[in-house]
Coordinates of C-alpha atoms in Angstrom, one line a residue:
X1 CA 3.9 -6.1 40.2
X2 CA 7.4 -5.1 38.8
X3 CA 8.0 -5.9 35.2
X4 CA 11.0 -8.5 34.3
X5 CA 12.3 -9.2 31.7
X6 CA 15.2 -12.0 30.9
X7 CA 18.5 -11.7 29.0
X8 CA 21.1 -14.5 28.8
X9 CA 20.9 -15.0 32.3
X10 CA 20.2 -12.0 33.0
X11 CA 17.2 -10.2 34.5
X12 CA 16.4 -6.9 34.5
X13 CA 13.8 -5.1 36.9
X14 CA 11.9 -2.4 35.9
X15 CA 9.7 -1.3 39.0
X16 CA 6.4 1.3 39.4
X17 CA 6.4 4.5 41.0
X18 CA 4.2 3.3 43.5
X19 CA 6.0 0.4 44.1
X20 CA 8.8 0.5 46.5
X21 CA 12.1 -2.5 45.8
X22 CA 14.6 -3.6 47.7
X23 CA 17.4 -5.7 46.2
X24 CA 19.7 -7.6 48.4
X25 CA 22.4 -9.8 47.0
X26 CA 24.1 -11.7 49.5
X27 CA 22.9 -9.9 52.1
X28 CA 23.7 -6.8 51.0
X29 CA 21.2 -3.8 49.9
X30 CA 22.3 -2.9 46.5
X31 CA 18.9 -1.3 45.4
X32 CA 16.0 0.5 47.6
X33 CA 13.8 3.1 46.6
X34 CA 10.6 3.4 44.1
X35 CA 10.3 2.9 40.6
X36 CA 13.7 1.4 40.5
X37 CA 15.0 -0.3 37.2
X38 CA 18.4 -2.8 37.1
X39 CA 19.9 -5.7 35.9
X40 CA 20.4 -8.5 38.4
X41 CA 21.0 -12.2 38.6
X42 CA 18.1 -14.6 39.9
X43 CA 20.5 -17.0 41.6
X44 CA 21.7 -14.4 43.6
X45 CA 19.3 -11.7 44.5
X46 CA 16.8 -11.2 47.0
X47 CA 14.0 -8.5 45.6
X48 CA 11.3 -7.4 47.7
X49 CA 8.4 -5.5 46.1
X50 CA 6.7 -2.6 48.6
X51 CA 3.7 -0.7 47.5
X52 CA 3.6 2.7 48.9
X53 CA 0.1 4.0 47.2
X54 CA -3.1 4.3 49.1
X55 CA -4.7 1.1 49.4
X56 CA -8.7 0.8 50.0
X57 CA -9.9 -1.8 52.6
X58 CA -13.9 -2.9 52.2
X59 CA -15.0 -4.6 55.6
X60 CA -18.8 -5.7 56.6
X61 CA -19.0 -7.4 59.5
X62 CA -22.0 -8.6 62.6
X63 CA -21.7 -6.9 66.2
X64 CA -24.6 -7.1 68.7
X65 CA -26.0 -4.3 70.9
X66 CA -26.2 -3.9 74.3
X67 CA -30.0 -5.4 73.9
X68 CA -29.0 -7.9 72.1
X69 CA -29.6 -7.0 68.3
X70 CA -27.5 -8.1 65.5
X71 CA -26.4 -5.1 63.2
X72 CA -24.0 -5.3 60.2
X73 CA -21.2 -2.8 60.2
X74 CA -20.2 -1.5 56.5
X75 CA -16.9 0.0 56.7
X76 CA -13.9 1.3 54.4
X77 CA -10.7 1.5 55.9
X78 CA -7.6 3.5 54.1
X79 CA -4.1 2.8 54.8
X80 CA -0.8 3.0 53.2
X81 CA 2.8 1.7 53.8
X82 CA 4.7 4.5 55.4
X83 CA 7.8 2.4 56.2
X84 CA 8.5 -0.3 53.5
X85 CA 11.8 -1.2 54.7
X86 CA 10.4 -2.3 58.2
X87 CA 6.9 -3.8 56.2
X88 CA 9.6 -5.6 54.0
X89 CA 11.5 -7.1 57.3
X90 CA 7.9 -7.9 59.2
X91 CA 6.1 -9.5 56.0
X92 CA 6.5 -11.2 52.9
X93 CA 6.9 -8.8 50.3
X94 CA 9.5 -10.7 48.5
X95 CA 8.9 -11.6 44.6
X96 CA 9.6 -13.8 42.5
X97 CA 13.3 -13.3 40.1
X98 CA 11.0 -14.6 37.0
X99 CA 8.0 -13.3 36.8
X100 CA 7.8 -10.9 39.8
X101 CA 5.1 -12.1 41.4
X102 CA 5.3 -11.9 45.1
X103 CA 5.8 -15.0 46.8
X104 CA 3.4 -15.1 49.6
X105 CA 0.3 -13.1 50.2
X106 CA 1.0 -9.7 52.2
X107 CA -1.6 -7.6 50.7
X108 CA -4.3 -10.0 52.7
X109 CA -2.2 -10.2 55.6
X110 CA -2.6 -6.6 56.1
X111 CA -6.0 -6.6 55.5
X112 CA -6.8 -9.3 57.9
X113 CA -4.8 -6.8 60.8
X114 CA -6.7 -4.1 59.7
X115 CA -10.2 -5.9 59.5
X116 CA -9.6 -7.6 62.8
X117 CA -8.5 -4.7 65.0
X118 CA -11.4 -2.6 63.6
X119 CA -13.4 -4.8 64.1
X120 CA -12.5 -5.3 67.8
X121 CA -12.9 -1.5 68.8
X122 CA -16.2 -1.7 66.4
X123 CA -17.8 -4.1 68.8
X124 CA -16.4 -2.8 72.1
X125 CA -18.6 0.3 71.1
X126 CA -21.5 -1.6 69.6
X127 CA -21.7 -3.7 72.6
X128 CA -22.7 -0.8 75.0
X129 CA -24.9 1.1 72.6
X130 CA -28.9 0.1 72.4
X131 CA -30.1 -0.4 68.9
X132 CA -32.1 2.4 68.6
X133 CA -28.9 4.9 69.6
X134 CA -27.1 2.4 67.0
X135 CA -29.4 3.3 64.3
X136 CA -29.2 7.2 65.4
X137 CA -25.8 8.1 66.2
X138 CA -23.7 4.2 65.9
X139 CA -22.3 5.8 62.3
X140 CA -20.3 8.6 64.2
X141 CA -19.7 6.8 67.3
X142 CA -18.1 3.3 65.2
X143 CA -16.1 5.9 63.3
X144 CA -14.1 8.1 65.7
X145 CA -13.7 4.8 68.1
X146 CA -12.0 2.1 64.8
X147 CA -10.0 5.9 64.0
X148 CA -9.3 5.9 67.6
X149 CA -8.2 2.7 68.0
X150 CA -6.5 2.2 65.0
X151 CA -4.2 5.3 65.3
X152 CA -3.1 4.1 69.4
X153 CA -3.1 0.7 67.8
X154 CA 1.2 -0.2 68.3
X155 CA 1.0 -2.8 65.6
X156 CA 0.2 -1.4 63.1
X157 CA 3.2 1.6 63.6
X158 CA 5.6 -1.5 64.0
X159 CA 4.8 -3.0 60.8
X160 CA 5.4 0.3 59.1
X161 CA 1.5 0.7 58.6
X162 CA -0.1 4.1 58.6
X163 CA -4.1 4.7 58.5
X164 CA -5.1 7.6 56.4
X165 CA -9.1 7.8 56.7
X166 CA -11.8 5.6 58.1
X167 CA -15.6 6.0 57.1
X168 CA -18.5 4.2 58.0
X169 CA -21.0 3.7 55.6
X170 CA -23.8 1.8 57.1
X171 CA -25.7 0.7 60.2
X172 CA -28.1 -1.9 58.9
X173 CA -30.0 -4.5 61.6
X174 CA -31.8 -7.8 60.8
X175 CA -34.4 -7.3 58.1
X176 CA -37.2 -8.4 60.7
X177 CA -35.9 -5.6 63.2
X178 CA -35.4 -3.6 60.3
X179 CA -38.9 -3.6 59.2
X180 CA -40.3 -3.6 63.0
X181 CA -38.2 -0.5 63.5
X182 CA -39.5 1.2 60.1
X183 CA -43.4 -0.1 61.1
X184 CA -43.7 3.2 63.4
X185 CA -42.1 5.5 61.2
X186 CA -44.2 4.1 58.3
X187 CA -47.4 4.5 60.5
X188 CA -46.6 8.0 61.6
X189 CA -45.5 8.6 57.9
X190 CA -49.0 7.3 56.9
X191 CA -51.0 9.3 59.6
X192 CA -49.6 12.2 58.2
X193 CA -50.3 11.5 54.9
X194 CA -53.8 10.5 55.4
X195 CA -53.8 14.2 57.0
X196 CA -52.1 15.9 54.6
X197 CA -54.4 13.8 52.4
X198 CA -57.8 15.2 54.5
X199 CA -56.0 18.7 54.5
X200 CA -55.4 18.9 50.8
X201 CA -59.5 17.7 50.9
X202 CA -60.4 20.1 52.7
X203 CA -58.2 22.7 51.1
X204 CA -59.5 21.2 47.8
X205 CA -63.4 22.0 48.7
X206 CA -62.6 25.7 50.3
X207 CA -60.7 26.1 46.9
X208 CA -63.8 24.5 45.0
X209 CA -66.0 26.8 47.5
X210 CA -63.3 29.8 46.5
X211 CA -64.0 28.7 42.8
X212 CA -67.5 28.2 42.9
X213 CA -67.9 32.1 44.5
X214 CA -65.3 33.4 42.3
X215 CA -67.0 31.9 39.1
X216 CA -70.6 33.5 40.8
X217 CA -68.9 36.7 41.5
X218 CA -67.8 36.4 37.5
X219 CA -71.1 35.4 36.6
X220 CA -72.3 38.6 38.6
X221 CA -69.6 40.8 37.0
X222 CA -70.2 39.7 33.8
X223 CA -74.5 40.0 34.4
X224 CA -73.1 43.6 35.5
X225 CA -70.8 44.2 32.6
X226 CA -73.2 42.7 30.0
X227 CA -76.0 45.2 31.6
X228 CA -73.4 47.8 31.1
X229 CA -72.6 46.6 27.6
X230 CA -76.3 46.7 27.1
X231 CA -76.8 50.0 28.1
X232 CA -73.3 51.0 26.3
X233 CA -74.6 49.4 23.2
X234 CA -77.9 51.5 23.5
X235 CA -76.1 55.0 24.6
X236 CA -73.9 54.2 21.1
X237 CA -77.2 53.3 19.2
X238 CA -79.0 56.0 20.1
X239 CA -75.2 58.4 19.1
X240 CA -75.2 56.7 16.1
X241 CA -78.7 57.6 15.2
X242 CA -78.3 60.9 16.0
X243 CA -75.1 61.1 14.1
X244 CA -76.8 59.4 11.4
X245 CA -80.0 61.8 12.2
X246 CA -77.4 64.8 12.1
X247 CA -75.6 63.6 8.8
X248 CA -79.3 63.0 7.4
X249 CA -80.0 66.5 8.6
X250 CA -77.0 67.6 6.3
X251 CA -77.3 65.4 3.6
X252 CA -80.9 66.6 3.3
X253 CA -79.9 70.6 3.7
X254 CA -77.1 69.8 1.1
X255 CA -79.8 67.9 -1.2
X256 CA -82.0 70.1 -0.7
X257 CA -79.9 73.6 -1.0
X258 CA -79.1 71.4 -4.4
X259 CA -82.5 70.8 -5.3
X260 CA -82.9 74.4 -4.7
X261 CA -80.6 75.6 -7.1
X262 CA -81.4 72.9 -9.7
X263 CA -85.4 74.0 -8.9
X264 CA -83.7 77.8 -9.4
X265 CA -81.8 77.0 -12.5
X266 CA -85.0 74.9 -13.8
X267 CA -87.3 77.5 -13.2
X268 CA -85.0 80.3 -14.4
X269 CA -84.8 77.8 -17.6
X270 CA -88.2 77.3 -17.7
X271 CA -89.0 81.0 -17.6
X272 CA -86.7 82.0 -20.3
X273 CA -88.2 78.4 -22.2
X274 CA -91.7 79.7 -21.1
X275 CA -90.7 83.2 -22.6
X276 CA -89.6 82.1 -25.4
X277 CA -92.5 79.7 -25.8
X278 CA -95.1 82.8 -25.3
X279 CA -93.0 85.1 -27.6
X280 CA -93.1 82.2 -30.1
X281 CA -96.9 82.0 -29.1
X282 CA -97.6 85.5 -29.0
X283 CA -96.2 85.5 -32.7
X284 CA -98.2 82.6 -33.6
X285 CA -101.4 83.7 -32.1
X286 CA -100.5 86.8 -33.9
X287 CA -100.3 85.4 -36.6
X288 CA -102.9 82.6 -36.2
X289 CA -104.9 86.1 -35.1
X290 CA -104.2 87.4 -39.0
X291 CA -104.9 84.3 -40.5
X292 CA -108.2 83.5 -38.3
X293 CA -109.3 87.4 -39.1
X294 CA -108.7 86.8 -42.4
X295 CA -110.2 83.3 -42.4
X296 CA -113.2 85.2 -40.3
X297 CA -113.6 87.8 -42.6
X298 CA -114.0 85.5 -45.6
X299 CA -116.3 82.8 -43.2
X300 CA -118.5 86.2 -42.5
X301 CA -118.6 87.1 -46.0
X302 CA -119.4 83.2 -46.9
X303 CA -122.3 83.3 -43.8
X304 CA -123.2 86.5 -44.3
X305 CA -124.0 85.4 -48.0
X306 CA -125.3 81.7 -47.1
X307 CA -127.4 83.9 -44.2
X308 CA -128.8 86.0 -46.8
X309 CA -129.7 83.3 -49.1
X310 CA -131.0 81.0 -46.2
X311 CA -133.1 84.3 -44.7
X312 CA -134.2 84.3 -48.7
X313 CA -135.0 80.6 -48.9
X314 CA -137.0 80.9 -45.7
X315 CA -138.8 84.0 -46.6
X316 CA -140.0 81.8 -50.2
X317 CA -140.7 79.2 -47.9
X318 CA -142.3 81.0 -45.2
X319 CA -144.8 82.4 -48.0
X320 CA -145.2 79.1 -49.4
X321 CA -146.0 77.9 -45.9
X322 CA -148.2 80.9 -45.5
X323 CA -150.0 80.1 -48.9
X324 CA -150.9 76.3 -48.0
X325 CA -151.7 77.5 -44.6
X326 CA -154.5 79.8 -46.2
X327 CA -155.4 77.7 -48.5
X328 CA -155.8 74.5 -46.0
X329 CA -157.6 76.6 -43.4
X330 CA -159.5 78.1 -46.0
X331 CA -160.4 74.8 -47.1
X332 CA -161.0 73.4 -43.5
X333 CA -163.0 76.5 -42.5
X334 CA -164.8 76.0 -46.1
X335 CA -165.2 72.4 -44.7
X336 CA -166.2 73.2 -41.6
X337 CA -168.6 75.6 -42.2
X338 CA -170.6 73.0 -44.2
X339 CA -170.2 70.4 -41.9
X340 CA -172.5 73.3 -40.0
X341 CA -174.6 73.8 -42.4
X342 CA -175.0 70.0 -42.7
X343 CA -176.2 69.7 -39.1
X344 CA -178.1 72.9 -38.8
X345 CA -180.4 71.6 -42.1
X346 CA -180.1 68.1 -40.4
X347 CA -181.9 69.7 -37.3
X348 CA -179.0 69.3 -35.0
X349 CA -179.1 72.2 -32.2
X350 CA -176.1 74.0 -31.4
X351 CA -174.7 72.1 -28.3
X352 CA -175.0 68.5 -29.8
X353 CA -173.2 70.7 -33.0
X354 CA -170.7 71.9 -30.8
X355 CA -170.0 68.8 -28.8
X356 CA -169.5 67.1 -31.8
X357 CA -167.0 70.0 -33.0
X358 CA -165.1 69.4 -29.2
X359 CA -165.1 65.2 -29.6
X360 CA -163.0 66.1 -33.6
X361 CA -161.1 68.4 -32.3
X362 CA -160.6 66.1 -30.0
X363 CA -159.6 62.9 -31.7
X364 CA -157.1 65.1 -34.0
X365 CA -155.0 66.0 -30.8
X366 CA -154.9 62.9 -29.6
X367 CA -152.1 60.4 -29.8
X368 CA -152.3 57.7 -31.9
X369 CA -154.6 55.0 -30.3
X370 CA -154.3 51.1 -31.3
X371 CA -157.0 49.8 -29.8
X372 CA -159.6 50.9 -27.4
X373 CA -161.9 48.8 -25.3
X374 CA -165.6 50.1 -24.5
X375 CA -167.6 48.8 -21.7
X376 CA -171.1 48.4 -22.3
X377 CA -172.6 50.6 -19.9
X378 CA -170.3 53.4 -21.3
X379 CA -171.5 53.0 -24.7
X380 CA -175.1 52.7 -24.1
X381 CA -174.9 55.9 -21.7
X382 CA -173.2 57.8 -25.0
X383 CA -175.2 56.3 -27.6
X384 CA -177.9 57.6 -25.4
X385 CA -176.9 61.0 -24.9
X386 CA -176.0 61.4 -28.3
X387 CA -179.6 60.2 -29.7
X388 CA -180.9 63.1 -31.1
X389 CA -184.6 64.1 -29.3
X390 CA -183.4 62.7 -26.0
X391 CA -182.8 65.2 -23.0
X392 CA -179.3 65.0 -22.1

């Protein structure tokens, strides 16, 4: 819509680039061209207001098929006004002097020409096409015949109309069709899901049968490598222990070449120690020697004199014995011999004399004797024998 704007009577015009005026006055053309801006007088001028852009036209509209089903048509038609002096003299474009608002309603008018006449070639296709090849190739087919018709259509030239592009958007039938068409589709869709469904089953069990060998070929290859392991572990026990057998082996040579020395050392100590100790004991016993002979010397002399009195004490001794010896055998043998005499005057004959002589002998070598306990029969048999005048 051109801007105007008033001045004492005045008006002035200032059009868009898209827009395309024409100013008659009188009925002469004093302005025509786009984007246009003058000064003019409302009583006297006759403005009409052109639009030259592209214009989008939305249609939707019902056609049948040639078996008798009702699809609607989405559509977008785009035109333009290639000739706005001859759209200017075949509709209303004219606008108002005040606020520039055009007068009638050419905008709609076109659209209604377009709308129809696409329409018409829209269902002259339609109507020979079944639904199915509707639904399949109807897009391409409503397309090229509205461009088609549209571009031979002479009206549309003579108004100064010129169609730049036509697309087709949509094929759509009745929602009951709609649904009855998509039941197949939806059926085959679902068979082959329910197969791709019993396939992925089936792919899922040979890959849980795949899984289920692979984990008992793991369990095997571990069984194997774990026997390995073992076997590793026993090779590397039994290297280690003869490492550690081989580093004992040293350890103990080395301990023991160092036992050797310190046993060398401490016996080479020792034997100086031990040679010095049996120097020092030599000397000592040497000297112990001295002192003992000289200790031995003076015992000797000390014996030799304690011998000589002892050997003289025992010689007094031994005589005094030897005295009291005579003088108590002399006495015994003084006794004795008149104990004789006493039984030879008693009468007593010489075997009673000497049995009697045996049984005092006797009785002084016995032991000592407490008590003693005579039978009868024994007493009476030795009282008998030693009754004097009785045969033994």
């Amino acid at each position: 819509m051109a801007d105007i704007t008033r001045r004492l009577g005045w008006r002035h015009l200032r059009g868009a680039p898209t827009a395309h005026i024409r100013h008659h006055r009188r009925g002469t053309l004093l302005h025509d061209g786009p984007g246009l801006s003058f000064w003019f007088r409302a009583l006297t001028a006759a403005i009409s207001e052109v639009p030259v852009d592209d214009r989008e036209l939305a249609m939707t509209f019902h056609a049948r098929t040639a078996d008798f089903q009702d699809v609607s048509v989405q559509a977008t038609v785009t035109y333009r006004v290639a000739d706005p002096a001859v759209a200017a003299a075949r509709l209303d474009f004219s606008v108002d002097p005040d606020t520039g608002a055009w007068r009638g309603t050419p905008l709609e008018q076109l659209g209604t020409l377009l709308t129809e006449t696409a329409q018409q070639h829209a269902l002259d296709v339609l109507a020979r096409t079944p639904l199915a090849a509707a639904l399949a190739d109807g897009v391409t087919a409503v397309r090229e015949r509205v461009a088609a018709g549209l571009g031979a259509e002479p009206r549309l030239p003579a108004t100064g109309i010129e169609v730049v592009a036509v697309r087709v958007m949509a094929l759509r039938p009745e929602p009951e069709v709609e649904r009855a068409l998509r039941t197949p589709a939806r059926e085959q869709i679902q068979q082959e899901a329910d197969r791709a469904t019993y396939e992925r089953r089936a792919v899922a069990v040979e890959r849980e049968r795949t899984i289920a060998e692979n984990e008992l070929a793991s369990r095997i290859e571990l069984a194997r490598r774990e026997e390995q392991l073992v076997e590793q572990r026993g090779t590397n026990a039994r290297r280690e222990a003869e490492e550690q057998a081989a580093a004992d082996a040293v350890h103990a040579q080395a301990e023991a070449s160092r036992k050797v020395r310190l046993a060398d050392a401490e016996a080479q100590r020792t034997e100086r120690l031990a040679r010095a100790e049996a120097a020092r004991a030599v000397e000592l016993a040497e000297a112990e020697a001295r002192r003992t002979e000289r200790l031995g010397q003076a015992e000797a002399a000390r014996t030799v004199a304690l011998a000589e009195a002892e050997a003289a004490k025992a010689v007094r001794l031994a005589r005094v014995e030897a005295d009291a010896a005579r003088e108590v055998g002399a006495a015994r043998a003084e006794a004795q011999a008149a104990w004789l005499r006493v039984h030879t005057e008693a009468g007593i004959d010489g075997a009673t004399t000497l049995r009697a002589l045996t049984a005092d002998r006797l009785a002084e070598n016995l032991p000592r004797i407490d008590s003693v306990t005579v039978a009868p029969d024994v007493l009476t048999g030795l009282l008998t024998r030693l009754t004097p005048g009785e045969p033994a």
